[in-house]
XYZ file of C-alpha atoms in Angstrom:
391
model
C -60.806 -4.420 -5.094
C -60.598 -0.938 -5.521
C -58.073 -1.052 -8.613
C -60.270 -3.661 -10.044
C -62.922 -1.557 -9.870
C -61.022 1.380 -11.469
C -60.288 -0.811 -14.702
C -64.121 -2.089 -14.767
C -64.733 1.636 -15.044
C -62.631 2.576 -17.580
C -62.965 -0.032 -19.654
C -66.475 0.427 -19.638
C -66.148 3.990 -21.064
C -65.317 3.175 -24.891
C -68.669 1.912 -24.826
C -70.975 4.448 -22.702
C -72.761 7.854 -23.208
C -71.640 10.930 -21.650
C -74.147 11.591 -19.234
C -76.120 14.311 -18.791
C -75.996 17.059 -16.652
C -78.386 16.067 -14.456
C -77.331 12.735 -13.762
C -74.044 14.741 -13.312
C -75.864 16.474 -10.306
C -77.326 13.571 -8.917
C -73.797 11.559 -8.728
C -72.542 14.348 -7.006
C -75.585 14.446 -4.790
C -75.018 10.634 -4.130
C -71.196 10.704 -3.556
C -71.554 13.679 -1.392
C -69.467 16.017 -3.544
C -70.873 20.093 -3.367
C -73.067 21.166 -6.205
C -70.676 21.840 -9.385
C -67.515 20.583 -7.751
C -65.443 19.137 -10.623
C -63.448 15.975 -8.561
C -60.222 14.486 -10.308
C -59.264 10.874 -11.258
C -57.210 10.690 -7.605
C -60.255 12.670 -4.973
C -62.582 9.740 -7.117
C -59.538 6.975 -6.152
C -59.736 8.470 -2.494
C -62.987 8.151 -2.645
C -63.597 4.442 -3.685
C -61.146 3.451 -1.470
C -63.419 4.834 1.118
C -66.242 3.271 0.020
C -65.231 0.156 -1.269
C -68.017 -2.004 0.203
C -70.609 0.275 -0.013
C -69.643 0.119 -3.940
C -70.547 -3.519 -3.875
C -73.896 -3.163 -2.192
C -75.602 -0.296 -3.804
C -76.015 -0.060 -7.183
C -76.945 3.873 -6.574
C -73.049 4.243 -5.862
C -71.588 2.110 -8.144
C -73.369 3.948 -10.880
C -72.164 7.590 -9.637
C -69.094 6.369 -9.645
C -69.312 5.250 -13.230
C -70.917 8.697 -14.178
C -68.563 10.738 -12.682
C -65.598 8.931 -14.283
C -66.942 8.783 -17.157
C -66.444 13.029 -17.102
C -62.849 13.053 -15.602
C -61.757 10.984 -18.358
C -63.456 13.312 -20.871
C -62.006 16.362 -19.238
C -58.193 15.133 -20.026
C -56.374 18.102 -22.123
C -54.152 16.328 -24.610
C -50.933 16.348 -24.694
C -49.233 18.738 -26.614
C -46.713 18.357 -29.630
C -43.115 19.582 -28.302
C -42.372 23.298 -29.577
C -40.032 23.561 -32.274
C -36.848 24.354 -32.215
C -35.834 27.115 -34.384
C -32.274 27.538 -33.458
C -31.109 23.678 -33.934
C -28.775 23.451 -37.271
C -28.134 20.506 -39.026
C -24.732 19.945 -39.245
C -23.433 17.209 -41.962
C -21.192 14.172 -40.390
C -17.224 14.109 -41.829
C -16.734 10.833 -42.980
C -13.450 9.058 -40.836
C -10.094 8.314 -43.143
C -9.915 5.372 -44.400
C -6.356 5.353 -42.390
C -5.643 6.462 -38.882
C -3.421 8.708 -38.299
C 0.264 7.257 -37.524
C 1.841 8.553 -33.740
C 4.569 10.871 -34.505
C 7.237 10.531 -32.049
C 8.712 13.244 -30.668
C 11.836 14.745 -32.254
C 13.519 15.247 -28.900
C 12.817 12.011 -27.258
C 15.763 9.535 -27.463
C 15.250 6.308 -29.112
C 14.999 3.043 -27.217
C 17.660 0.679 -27.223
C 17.876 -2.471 -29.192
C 17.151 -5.560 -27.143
C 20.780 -6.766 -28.158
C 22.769 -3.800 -27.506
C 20.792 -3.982 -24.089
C 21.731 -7.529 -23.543
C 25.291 -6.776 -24.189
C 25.460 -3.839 -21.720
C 28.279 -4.290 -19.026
C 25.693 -4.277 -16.170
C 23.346 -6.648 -17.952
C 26.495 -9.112 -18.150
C 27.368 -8.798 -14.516
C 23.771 -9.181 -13.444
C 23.583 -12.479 -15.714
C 27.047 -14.062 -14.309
C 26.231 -12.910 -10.065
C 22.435 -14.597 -11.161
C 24.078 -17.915 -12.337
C 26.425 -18.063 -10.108
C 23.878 -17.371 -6.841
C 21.538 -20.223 -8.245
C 24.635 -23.008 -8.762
C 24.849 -22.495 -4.999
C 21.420 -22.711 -4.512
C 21.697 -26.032 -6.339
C 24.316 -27.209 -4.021
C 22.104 -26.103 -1.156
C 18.848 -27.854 -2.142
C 21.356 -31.125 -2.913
C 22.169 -31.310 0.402
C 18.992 -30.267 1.922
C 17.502 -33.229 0.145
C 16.660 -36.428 1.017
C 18.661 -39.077 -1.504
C 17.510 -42.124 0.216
C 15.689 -44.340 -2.049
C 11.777 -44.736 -1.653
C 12.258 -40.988 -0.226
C 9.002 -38.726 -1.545
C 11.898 -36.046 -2.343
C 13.769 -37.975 -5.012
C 12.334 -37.385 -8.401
C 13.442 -36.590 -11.888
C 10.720 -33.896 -12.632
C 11.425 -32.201 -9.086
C 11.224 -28.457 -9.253
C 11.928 -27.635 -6.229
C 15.983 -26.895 -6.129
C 14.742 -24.705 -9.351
C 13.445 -22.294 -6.646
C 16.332 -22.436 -4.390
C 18.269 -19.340 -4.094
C 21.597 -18.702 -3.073
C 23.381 -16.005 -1.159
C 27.232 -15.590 -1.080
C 29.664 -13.011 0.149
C 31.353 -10.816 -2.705
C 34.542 -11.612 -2.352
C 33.802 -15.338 -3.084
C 32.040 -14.478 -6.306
C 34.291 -11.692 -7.729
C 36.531 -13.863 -9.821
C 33.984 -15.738 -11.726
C 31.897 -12.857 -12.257
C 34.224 -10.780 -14.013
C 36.099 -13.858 -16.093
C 32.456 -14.614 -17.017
C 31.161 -10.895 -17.713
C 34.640 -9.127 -18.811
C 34.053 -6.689 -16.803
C 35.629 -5.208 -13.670
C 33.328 -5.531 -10.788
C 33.272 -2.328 -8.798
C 30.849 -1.148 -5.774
C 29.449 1.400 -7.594
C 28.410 -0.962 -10.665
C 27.649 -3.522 -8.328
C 24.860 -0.900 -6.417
C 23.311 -0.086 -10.172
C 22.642 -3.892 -11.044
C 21.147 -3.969 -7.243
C 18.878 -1.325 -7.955
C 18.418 -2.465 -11.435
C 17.214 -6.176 -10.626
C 14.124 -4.451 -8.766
C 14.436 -7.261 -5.973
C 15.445 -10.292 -7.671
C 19.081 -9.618 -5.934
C 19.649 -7.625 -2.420
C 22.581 -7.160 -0.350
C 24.246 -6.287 3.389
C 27.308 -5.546 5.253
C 28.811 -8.650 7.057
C 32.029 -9.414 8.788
C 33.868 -12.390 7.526
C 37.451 -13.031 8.860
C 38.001 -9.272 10.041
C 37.265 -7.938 7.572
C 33.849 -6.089 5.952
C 32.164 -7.753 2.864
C 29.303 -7.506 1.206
C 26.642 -10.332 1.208
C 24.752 -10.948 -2.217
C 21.489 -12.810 -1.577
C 19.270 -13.740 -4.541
C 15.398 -14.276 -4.158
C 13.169 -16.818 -6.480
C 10.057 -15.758 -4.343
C 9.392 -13.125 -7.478
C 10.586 -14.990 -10.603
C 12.645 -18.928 -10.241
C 13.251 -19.024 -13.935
C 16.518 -17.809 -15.521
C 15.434 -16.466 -18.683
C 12.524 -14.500 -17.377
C 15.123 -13.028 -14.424
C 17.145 -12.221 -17.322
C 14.580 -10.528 -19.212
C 12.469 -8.585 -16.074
C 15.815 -7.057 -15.557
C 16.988 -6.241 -19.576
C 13.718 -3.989 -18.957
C 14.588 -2.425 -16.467
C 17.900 -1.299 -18.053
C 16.372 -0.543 -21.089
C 14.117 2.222 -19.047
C 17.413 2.914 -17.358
C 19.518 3.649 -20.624
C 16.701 5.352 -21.774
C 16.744 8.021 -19.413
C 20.281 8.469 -19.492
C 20.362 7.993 -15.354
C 21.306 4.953 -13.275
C 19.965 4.699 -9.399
C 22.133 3.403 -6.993
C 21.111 0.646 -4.529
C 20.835 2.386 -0.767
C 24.043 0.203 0.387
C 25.147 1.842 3.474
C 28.514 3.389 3.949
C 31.543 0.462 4.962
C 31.231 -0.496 8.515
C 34.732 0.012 10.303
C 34.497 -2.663 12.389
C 32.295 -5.987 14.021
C 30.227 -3.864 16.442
C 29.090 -2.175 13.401
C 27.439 -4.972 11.678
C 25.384 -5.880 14.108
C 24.360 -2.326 14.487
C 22.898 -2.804 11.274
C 21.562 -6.088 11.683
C 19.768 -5.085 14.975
C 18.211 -2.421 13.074
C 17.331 -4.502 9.976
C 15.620 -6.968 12.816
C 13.906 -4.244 14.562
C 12.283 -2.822 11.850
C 10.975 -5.920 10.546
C 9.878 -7.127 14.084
C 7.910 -3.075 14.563
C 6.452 -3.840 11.150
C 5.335 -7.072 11.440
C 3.466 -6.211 15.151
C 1.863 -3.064 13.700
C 0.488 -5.373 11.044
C -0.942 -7.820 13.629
C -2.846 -4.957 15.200
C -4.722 -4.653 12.146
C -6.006 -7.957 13.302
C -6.546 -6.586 17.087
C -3.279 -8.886 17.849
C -1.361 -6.142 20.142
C 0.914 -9.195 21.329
C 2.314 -12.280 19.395
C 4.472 -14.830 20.539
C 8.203 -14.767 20.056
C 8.637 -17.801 18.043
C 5.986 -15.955 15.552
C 7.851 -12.915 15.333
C 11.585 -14.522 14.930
C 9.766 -16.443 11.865
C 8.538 -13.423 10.563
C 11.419 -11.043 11.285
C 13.732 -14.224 9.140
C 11.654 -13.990 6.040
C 11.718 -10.638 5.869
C 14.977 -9.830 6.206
C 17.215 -13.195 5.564
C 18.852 -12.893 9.179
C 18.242 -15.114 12.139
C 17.346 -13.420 15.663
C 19.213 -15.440 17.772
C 19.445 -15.398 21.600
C 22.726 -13.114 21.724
C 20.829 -10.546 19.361
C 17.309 -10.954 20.923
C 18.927 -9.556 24.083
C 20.486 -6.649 22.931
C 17.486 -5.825 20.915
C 15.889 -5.761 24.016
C 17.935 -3.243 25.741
C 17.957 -1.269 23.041
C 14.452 -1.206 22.201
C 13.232 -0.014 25.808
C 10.278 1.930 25.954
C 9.614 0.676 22.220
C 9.107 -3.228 23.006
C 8.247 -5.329 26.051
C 8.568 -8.918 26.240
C 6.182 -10.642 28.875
C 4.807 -13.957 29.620
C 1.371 -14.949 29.080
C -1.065 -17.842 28.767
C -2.917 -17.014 26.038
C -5.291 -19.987 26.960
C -7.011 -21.541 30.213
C -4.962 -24.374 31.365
C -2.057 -23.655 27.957
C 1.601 -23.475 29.119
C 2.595 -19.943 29.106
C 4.527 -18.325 25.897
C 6.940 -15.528 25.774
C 5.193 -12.626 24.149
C 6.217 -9.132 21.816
C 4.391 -6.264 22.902
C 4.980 -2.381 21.138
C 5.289 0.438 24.031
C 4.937 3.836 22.884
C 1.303 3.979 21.887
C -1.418 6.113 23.926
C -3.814 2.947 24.003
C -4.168 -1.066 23.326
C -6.353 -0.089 20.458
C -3.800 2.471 18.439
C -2.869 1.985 14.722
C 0.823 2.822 13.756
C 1.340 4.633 10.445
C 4.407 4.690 8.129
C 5.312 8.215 9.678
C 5.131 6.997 12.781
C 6.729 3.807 12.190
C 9.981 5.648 10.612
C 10.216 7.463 14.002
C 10.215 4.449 16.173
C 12.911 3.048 14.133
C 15.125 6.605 14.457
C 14.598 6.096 17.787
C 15.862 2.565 17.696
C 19.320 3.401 15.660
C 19.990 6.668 17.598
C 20.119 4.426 20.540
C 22.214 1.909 19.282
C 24.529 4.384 17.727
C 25.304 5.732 20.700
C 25.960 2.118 22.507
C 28.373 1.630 19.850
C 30.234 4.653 20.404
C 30.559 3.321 23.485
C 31.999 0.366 22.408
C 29.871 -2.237 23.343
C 25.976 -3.176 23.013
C 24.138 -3.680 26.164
C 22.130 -6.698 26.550
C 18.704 -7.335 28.391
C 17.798 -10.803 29.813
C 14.613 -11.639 29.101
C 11.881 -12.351 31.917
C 11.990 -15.540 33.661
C 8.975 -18.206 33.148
C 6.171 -18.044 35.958
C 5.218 -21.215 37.639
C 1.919 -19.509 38.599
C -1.183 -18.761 36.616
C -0.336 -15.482 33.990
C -3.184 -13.865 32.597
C -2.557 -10.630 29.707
């Protein structure tokens, strides 16, 4: 009401008088303003609010009000031009070439290699020969993984599937064809610069085959399944690589001496995927997970399988780091063997990388020492309650 008001009032004043002094007075008098008091456009806002009704019943009001807007609107000081500024200088625009400049390279800066002197590098060779190699036994794998009954769902020309199948075979086996294939004599040290080279696609361990230490090539398709593009993900990488004029080297440990030494480094290899993958659930407040969860997890991530002979001794060795306890994670649910981290001040705690890298020191120091021992103790695990189990 009141804002209606307001723009009654002011549009009425493009067609009223000034008034006069007097009638200046007496809408003063009327509003109850102090003789000569000079009210603004908000104490008259303020003021109709107040007396919005009283507005609407007597005309004596309504036409103070009208009065004594009619002079705040007069008293409004225009608004003044911006000064000028006497210290601005015009300053002409430079017209842009017509050509860009071209990117000089720099003098010092070697020049990158041609994509077929990179494609003929020795390590590109030996990377394309252990790559085709690895996925012919893939092939063989997927052949007999799959069903080749007819009517079977599995049987189909367009299948893709062995495409994705990667294979894994010990060095030894794959020597000969690599270098007949690649000309190239296949040393450890080349063979840890194509590993660190392929960026993932290929990854390798220690394992013990016949008495005797040998290194296990595994490929993975998880990144990249198609040959050409494995091919050409890792000619980049040498190209970078040749670039620079400096090769990494894959972080193979040293030659185990014997058995017990293997599995040192598989137990470690499983207990630092097992730590990882329970500091992850956490994140999820998960601070226990069932066995079979974490052997399926601790399999993907590393390629190895945490049997019952190696779940034992990870046990032992792992005391004070991980508990393994039977629960029922659900009212009237048959109980499950559980993975629980020790160590931590509460339930609630978050593991960082720092302190994730010290748990696993912890882990190999002990299992160094039980192998210079000369054997690896083992821990049986808890036997299954027949009465209710609660966390």
């Amino acid at each position: 009401l009141v804002q209606a008001q307001t723009r009654w009032w002011r549009s009425s004043l493009s067609h009223c008088v000034i008034p006069t002094m007097s009638e200046y007075s007496e809408a003063l008098r009327v509003l109850g303003f102090p003789k000569g008091a000079q009210p603004t456009e908000e104490d008259l806002k303020r003021c109709m609010e107040r007396d919005a009704l009283k507005v609407l019943q007597k005309p004596r009001m309504s036409a103070a009000y009208t009065v004594l807007m009619q002079c705040t609107s007069s008293r409004k000081p225009k608004r003044a031009p911006p000064p000028a500024n006497n210290w601005m200088v015009p300053v002409p625009l430079l017209h842009e070439p017509e050509t860009p400049p071209t990117k000089q390279r720099r003098t010092d800066s070697p020049d990158p290699e041609s994509p077929e002197k990179v494609q003929t590098h020795p390590a590109a060779q030996i990377f394309k020969c252990l790559d085709e190699e690895l996925s012919r036994l893939g092939q063989k794998r997927w052949a007999g993984d799959v069903d080749w009954n007819e009517g079977s769902p599995q049987v189909s020309a367009n299948d893709v599937t062995g495409a994705r199948y990667s294979g894994s075979a010990p060095l030894e086996k794959l020597r000969k064809s690599v270098e007949t294939g690649a000309g190239q004599q296949l040393t450890l040290e080349l063979l840890k610069q194509v590993l660190a080279m392929a960026s993932g696609l290929l990854s390798a361990r220690w394992v013990w085959i016949a008495g005797a230490p040998d290194v296990l090539i595994l490929q993975n398709k998880e990144i990249l399944a198609s040959a050409s593009a494995r091919r050409a993900r890792f000619g980049e990488e040498l190209a970078l690589f040749l670039v620079r004029r400096n090769f990494p080297s894959y972080a193979l440990p040293p030659a185990p001496v014997e058995e017990l030494d293997v599995i040192c480094l598989d137990l470690t290899a499983l207990f630092s995927a097992a730590d990882q993958f329970l500091a992850e659930c956490r994140l999820l407040r998960r601070p226990a997970m069932p066995l079979a969860e974490v052997r399926q997890a601790v399999q993907n991530r590393t390629d190895r399988v945490l049997n019952q002979q190696l779940l034992m001794q990870l046990a032992a060795l792992s005391d004070g780091l991980l508990d393994f306890r039977w629960a029922r994670p659900k009212f009237q649910a048959p109980a499950q063997l559980d993975v629980v981290q020790l160590g931590l001040a509460n339930s609630s705690q978050l593991l960082d990388r720092k302190q994730l890298e010290e748990r696993l020191a912890t882990f190999r120091a002990a299992a160094t020492s039980a192998a210079a021992n000369g054997s690896l103790p083992c821990k049986e695990m808890p036997p299954e309650p027949t009465g209710k189990v609660q966390f």
